[in-house]
Amino acid sequence: MQRLSRGGPRAFTLVEILVVLVIVAVLVALGVPGIKRSMDSVKQGVCASNLRQIGSGLMLYASDNEGVFPIDNDPAKASLYQGAFWSSAIWTYVGYKASSFQYPENDVQGNVGADKNLFHCPVTKRYPKGKFKEIAVPLSYNVANRLSYAMNNAPSRTLYGVASTPMRMGQIKSPANTALVLEMHENGGNQWAYHNAFGLIPHRGGSNVLFYDGHVSWMSYKEIPPDKDYSDANLSPFWSGN
């Protein structure tokens, strides 16, 4: 019988195989959180890009309407439902054909059309309805409408006195510090609505915010100024625009 030489190949022992498997398992376990963080960062980046494009659309709309932004929910168009939303008003300003706005195939709310336009955060649009509390602020209502972005309508109350009055760019005193669009599961809201009804925190316990000057920033939930009464003279510029 021939014997293998000392330098010839040999089979792995069971112990060696087990050691390799353990090492692989440890590497996978260490890598999964990193992969998840990377994916979360990508989704947050896509959401921020959505908001920048929305900001551009709002500015274009305002430039065509004497510096006035659309109302978050226009009562004059109430019968049109989504057609009354601010997002519908800027639909063509972000590059879509008016005829492409169709419910539920391609709109700002329906799940069916969630992949077809930029009015849907990549996290929010995919989150199971039954688990929505996981990406909502502590006091948020159960989701009724799977929307991603809401216009801050507090300036129309604090500067004009009535929420049905359109917001005008020129009257915002702190555009770099005042929220224009936030992540909420309704089409409009203010400081109370964000903290007590519709606020979303889908990105690492925080959310992206579009400001009146057009820039977008990520803010943790604790950084979003708290709810205060509309008549409070010290209401944060973040909400009031003052």
mmCIF file of N, CA, C and O in Angstrom, residues 25-63:
data_model
loop_
_atom_site.group_PDB
_atom_site.id
_atom_site.type_symbol
_atom_site.label_atom_id
_atom_site.label_comp_id
_atom_site.label_asym_id
_atom_site.label_seq_id
_atom_site.Cartn_x
_atom_site.Cartn_y
_atom_site.Cartn_z
ATOM 1 N N ALA A 25 -19.613 32.179 11.436
ATOM 2 C CA ALA A 25 -20.837 32.616 12.114
ATOM 3 C C ALA A 25 -20.619 33.922 12.868
ATOM 4 O O ALA A 25 -21.476 34.814 12.864
ATOM 5 N N VAL A 26 -19.456 34.059 13.519
ATOM 6 C CA VAL A 26 -19.135 35.280 14.258
ATOM 7 C C VAL A 26 -19.007 36.462 13.300
ATOM 8 O O VAL A 26 -19.527 37.556 13.561
ATOM 9 N N LEU A 27 -18.320 36.233 12.170
ATOM 10 C CA LEU A 27 -18.154 37.304 11.187
ATOM 11 C C LEU A 27 -19.492 37.760 10.619
ATOM 12 O O LEU A 27 -19.738 38.952 10.429
ATOM 13 N N VAL A 28 -20.382 36.794 10.361
ATOM 14 C CA VAL A 28 -21.714 37.135 9.852
ATOM 15 C C VAL A 28 -22.489 37.940 10.890
ATOM 16 O O VAL A 28 -23.130 38.946 10.593
ATOM 17 N N ALA A 29 -22.406 37.479 12.164
ATOM 18 C CA ALA A 29 -23.120 38.172 13.245
ATOM 19 C C ALA A 29 -22.621 39.603 13.407
ATOM 20 O O ALA A 29 -23.396 40.529 13.671
ATOM 21 N N LEU A 30 -21.312 39.791 13.224
ATOM 22 C CA LEU A 30 -20.744 41.129 13.340
ATOM 23 C C LEU A 30 -21.105 41.993 12.138
ATOM 24 O O LEU A 30 -21.250 43.207 12.256
ATOM 25 N N GLY A 31 -21.259 41.345 10.990
ATOM 26 C CA GLY A 31 -21.514 42.096 9.770
ATOM 27 C C GLY A 31 -22.945 42.526 9.581
ATOM 28 O O GLY A 31 -23.213 43.574 8.991
ATOM 29 N N VAL A 32 -23.910 41.755 10.085
ATOM 30 C CA VAL A 32 -25.328 42.060 9.875
ATOM 31 C C VAL A 32 -25.720 43.442 10.383
ATOM 32 O O VAL A 32 -26.369 44.208 9.669
ATOM 33 N N PRO A 33 -25.351 43.813 11.627
ATOM 34 C CA PRO A 33 -25.698 45.175 12.083
ATOM 35 C C PRO A 33 -25.101 46.259 11.198
ATOM 36 O O PRO A 33 -25.738 47.288 10.944
ATOM 37 N N GLY A 34 -23.879 46.016 10.712
ATOM 38 C CA GLY A 34 -23.246 46.989 9.838
ATOM 39 C C GLY A 34 -23.986 47.134 8.523
ATOM 40 O O GLY A 34 -24.163 48.241 8.006
ATOM 41 N N ILE A 35 -24.446 46.013 7.974
ATOM 42 C CA ILE A 35 -25.212 46.033 6.728
ATOM 43 C C ILE A 35 -26.520 46.770 6.942
ATOM 44 O O ILE A 35 -26.939 47.581 6.105
ATOM 45 N N LYS A 36 -27.176 46.492 8.077
ATOM 46 C CA LYS A 36 -28.452 47.153 8.374
ATOM 47 C C LYS A 36 -28.260 48.663 8.497
ATOM 48 O O LYS A 36 -29.061 49.449 7.982
ATOM 49 N N ARG A 37 -27.172 49.082 9.185
ATOM 50 C CA ARG A 37 -26.902 50.506 9.327
ATOM 51 C C ARG A 37 -26.670 51.151 7.968
ATOM 52 O O ARG A 37 -27.118 52.275 7.713
ATOM 53 N N SER A 38 -25.966 50.428 7.099
ATOM 54 C CA SER A 38 -25.703 50.964 5.762
ATOM 55 C C SER A 38 -27.001 51.130 4.981
ATOM 56 O O SER A 38 -27.212 52.148 4.314
ATOM 57 N N MET A 39 -27.892 50.132 5.066
ATOM 58 C CA MET A 39 -29.167 50.206 4.371
ATOM 59 C C MET A 39 -30.031 51.333 4.926
ATOM 60 O O MET A 39 -30.702 52.045 4.176
ATOM 61 N N ASP A 40 -30.009 51.501 6.247
ATOM 62 C CA ASP A 40 -30.766 52.589 6.871
ATOM 63 C C ASP A 40 -30.261 53.945 6.385
ATOM 64 O O ASP A 40 -31.049 54.862 6.135
ATOM 65 N N SER A 41 -28.940 54.057 6.271
ATOM 66 C CA SER A 41 -28.354 55.322 5.797
ATOM 67 C C SER A 41 -28.755 55.605 4.356
ATOM 68 O O SER A 41 -29.031 56.750 3.995
ATOM 69 N N VAL A 42 -28.797 54.546 3.538
ATOM 70 C CA VAL A 42 -29.202 54.710 2.135
ATOM 71 C C VAL A 42 -30.649 55.199 2.063
ATOM 72 O O VAL A 42 -30.970 56.132 1.321
ATOM 73 N N LYS A 43 -31.532 54.591 2.848
ATOM 74 C CA LYS A 43 -32.943 54.979 2.841
ATOM 75 C C LYS A 43 -33.132 56.407 3.351
ATOM 76 O O LYS A 43 -33.945 57.159 2.833
ATOM 77 N N GLN A 44 -32.359 56.759 4.366
ATOM 78 C CA GLN A 44 -32.425 58.126 4.882
ATOM 79 C C GLN A 44 -31.974 59.114 3.812
ATOM 80 O O GLN A 44 -32.553 60.196 3.658
ATOM 81 N N GLY A 45 -30.944 58.732 3.055
ATOM 82 C CA GLY A 45 -30.451 59.585 1.980
ATOM 83 C C GLY A 45 -31.465 59.752 0.857
ATOM 84 O O GLY A 45 -31.626 60.843 0.315
ATOM 85 N N VAL A 46 -32.164 58.670 0.516
ATOM 86 C CA VAL A 46 -33.201 58.743 -0.517
ATOM 87 C C VAL A 46 -34.327 59.665 -0.059
ATOM 88 O O VAL A 46 -34.836 60.490 -0.826
ATOM 89 N N CYS A 47 -34.710 59.532 1.209
ATOM 90 C CA CYS A 47 -35.758 60.381 1.783
ATOM 91 C C CYS A 47 -35.343 61.850 1.740
ATOM 92 O O CYS A 47 -36.133 62.720 1.357
ATOM 93 N N ALA A 48 -34.112 62.133 2.104
ATOM 94 C CA ALA A 48 -33.615 63.514 2.076
ATOM 95 C C ALA A 48 -33.624 64.064 0.654
ATOM 96 O O ALA A 48 -33.960 65.229 0.420
ATOM 97 N N SER A 49 -33.269 63.215 -0.323
ATOM 98 C CA SER A 49 -33.305 63.618 -1.723
ATOM 99 C C SER A 49 -34.732 63.935 -2.157
ATOM 100 O O SER A 49 -34.969 64.914 -2.885
ATOM 101 N N ASN A 50 -35.690 63.107 -1.712
ATOM 102 C CA ASN A 50 -37.103 63.382 -1.997
ATOM 103 C C ASN A 50 -37.486 64.775 -1.522
ATOM 104 O O ASN A 50 -38.128 65.550 -2.243
ATOM 105 N N LEU A 51 -37.084 65.090 -0.289
ATOM 106 C CA LEU A 51 -37.465 66.370 0.300
ATOM 107 C C LEU A 51 -36.802 67.548 -0.417
ATOM 108 O O LEU A 51 -37.407 68.618 -0.551
ATOM 109 N N ARG A 52 -35.576 67.373 -0.865
ATOM 110 C CA ARG A 52 -34.919 68.457 -1.613
ATOM 111 C C ARG A 52 -35.679 68.742 -2.911
ATOM 112 O O ARG A 52 -35.869 69.902 -3.299
ATOM 113 N N GLN A 53 -36.105 67.682 -3.593
ATOM 114 C CA GLN A 53 -36.869 67.865 -4.831
ATOM 115 C C GLN A 53 -38.235 68.485 -4.547
ATOM 116 O O GLN A 53 -38.721 69.319 -5.306
ATOM 117 N N ILE A 54 -38.844 68.062 -3.429
ATOM 118 C CA ILE A 54 -40.117 68.655 -3.016
ATOM 119 C C ILE A 54 -39.919 70.136 -2.725
ATOM 120 O O ILE A 54 -40.749 70.975 -3.098
ATOM 121 N N GLY A 55 -38.811 70.473 -2.063
ATOM 122 C CA GLY A 55 -38.504 71.871 -1.774
ATOM 123 C C GLY A 55 -38.373 72.692 -3.047
ATOM 124 O O GLY A 55 -38.887 73.815 -3.140
ATOM 125 N N SER A 56 -37.696 72.123 -4.048
ATOM 126 C CA SER A 56 -37.555 72.822 -5.323
ATOM 127 C C SER A 56 -38.920 73.032 -5.967
ATOM 128 O O SER A 56 -39.205 74.106 -6.518
ATOM 129 N N GLY A 57 -39.777 72.003 -5.892
ATOM 130 C CA GLY A 57 -41.115 72.118 -6.450
ATOM 131 C C GLY A 57 -41.943 73.185 -5.763
ATOM 132 O O GLY A 57 -42.670 73.952 -6.419
ATOM 133 N N LEU A 58 -41.823 73.260 -4.443
ATOM 134 C CA LEU A 58 -42.555 74.286 -3.693
ATOM 135 C C LEU A 58 -42.071 75.689 -4.045
ATOM 136 O O LEU A 58 -42.873 76.626 -4.169
ATOM 137 N N MET A 59 -40.766 75.840 -4.209
ATOM 138 C CA MET A 59 -40.222 77.153 -4.564
ATOM 139 C C MET A 59 -40.686 77.578 -5.957
ATOM 140 O O MET A 59 -41.022 78.743 -6.183
ATOM 141 N N LEU A 60 -40.722 76.635 -6.894
ATOM 142 C CA LEU A 60 -41.188 76.939 -8.239
ATOM 143 C C LEU A 60 -42.663 77.328 -8.225
ATOM 144 O O LEU A 60 -43.086 78.265 -8.907
ATOM 145 N N TYR A 61 -43.430 76.599 -7.421
ATOM 146 C CA TYR A 61 -44.852 76.914 -7.294
ATOM 147 C C TYR A 61 -45.027 78.331 -6.740
ATOM 148 O O TYR A 61 -45.819 79.125 -7.259
ATOM 149 N N ALA A 62 -44.268 78.635 -5.686
ATOM 150 C CA ALA A 62 -44.378 79.954 -5.059
ATOM 151 C C ALA A 62 -43.969 81.065 -6.024
ATOM 152 O O ALA A 62 -44.571 82.150 -6.039
ATOM 153 N N SER A 63 -42.949 80.807 -6.838
ATOM 154 C CA SER A 63 -42.502 81.833 -7.783
ATOM 155 C C SER A 63 -43.572 82.132 -8.826
ATOM 156 O O SER A 63 -43.610 83.235 -9.384
#
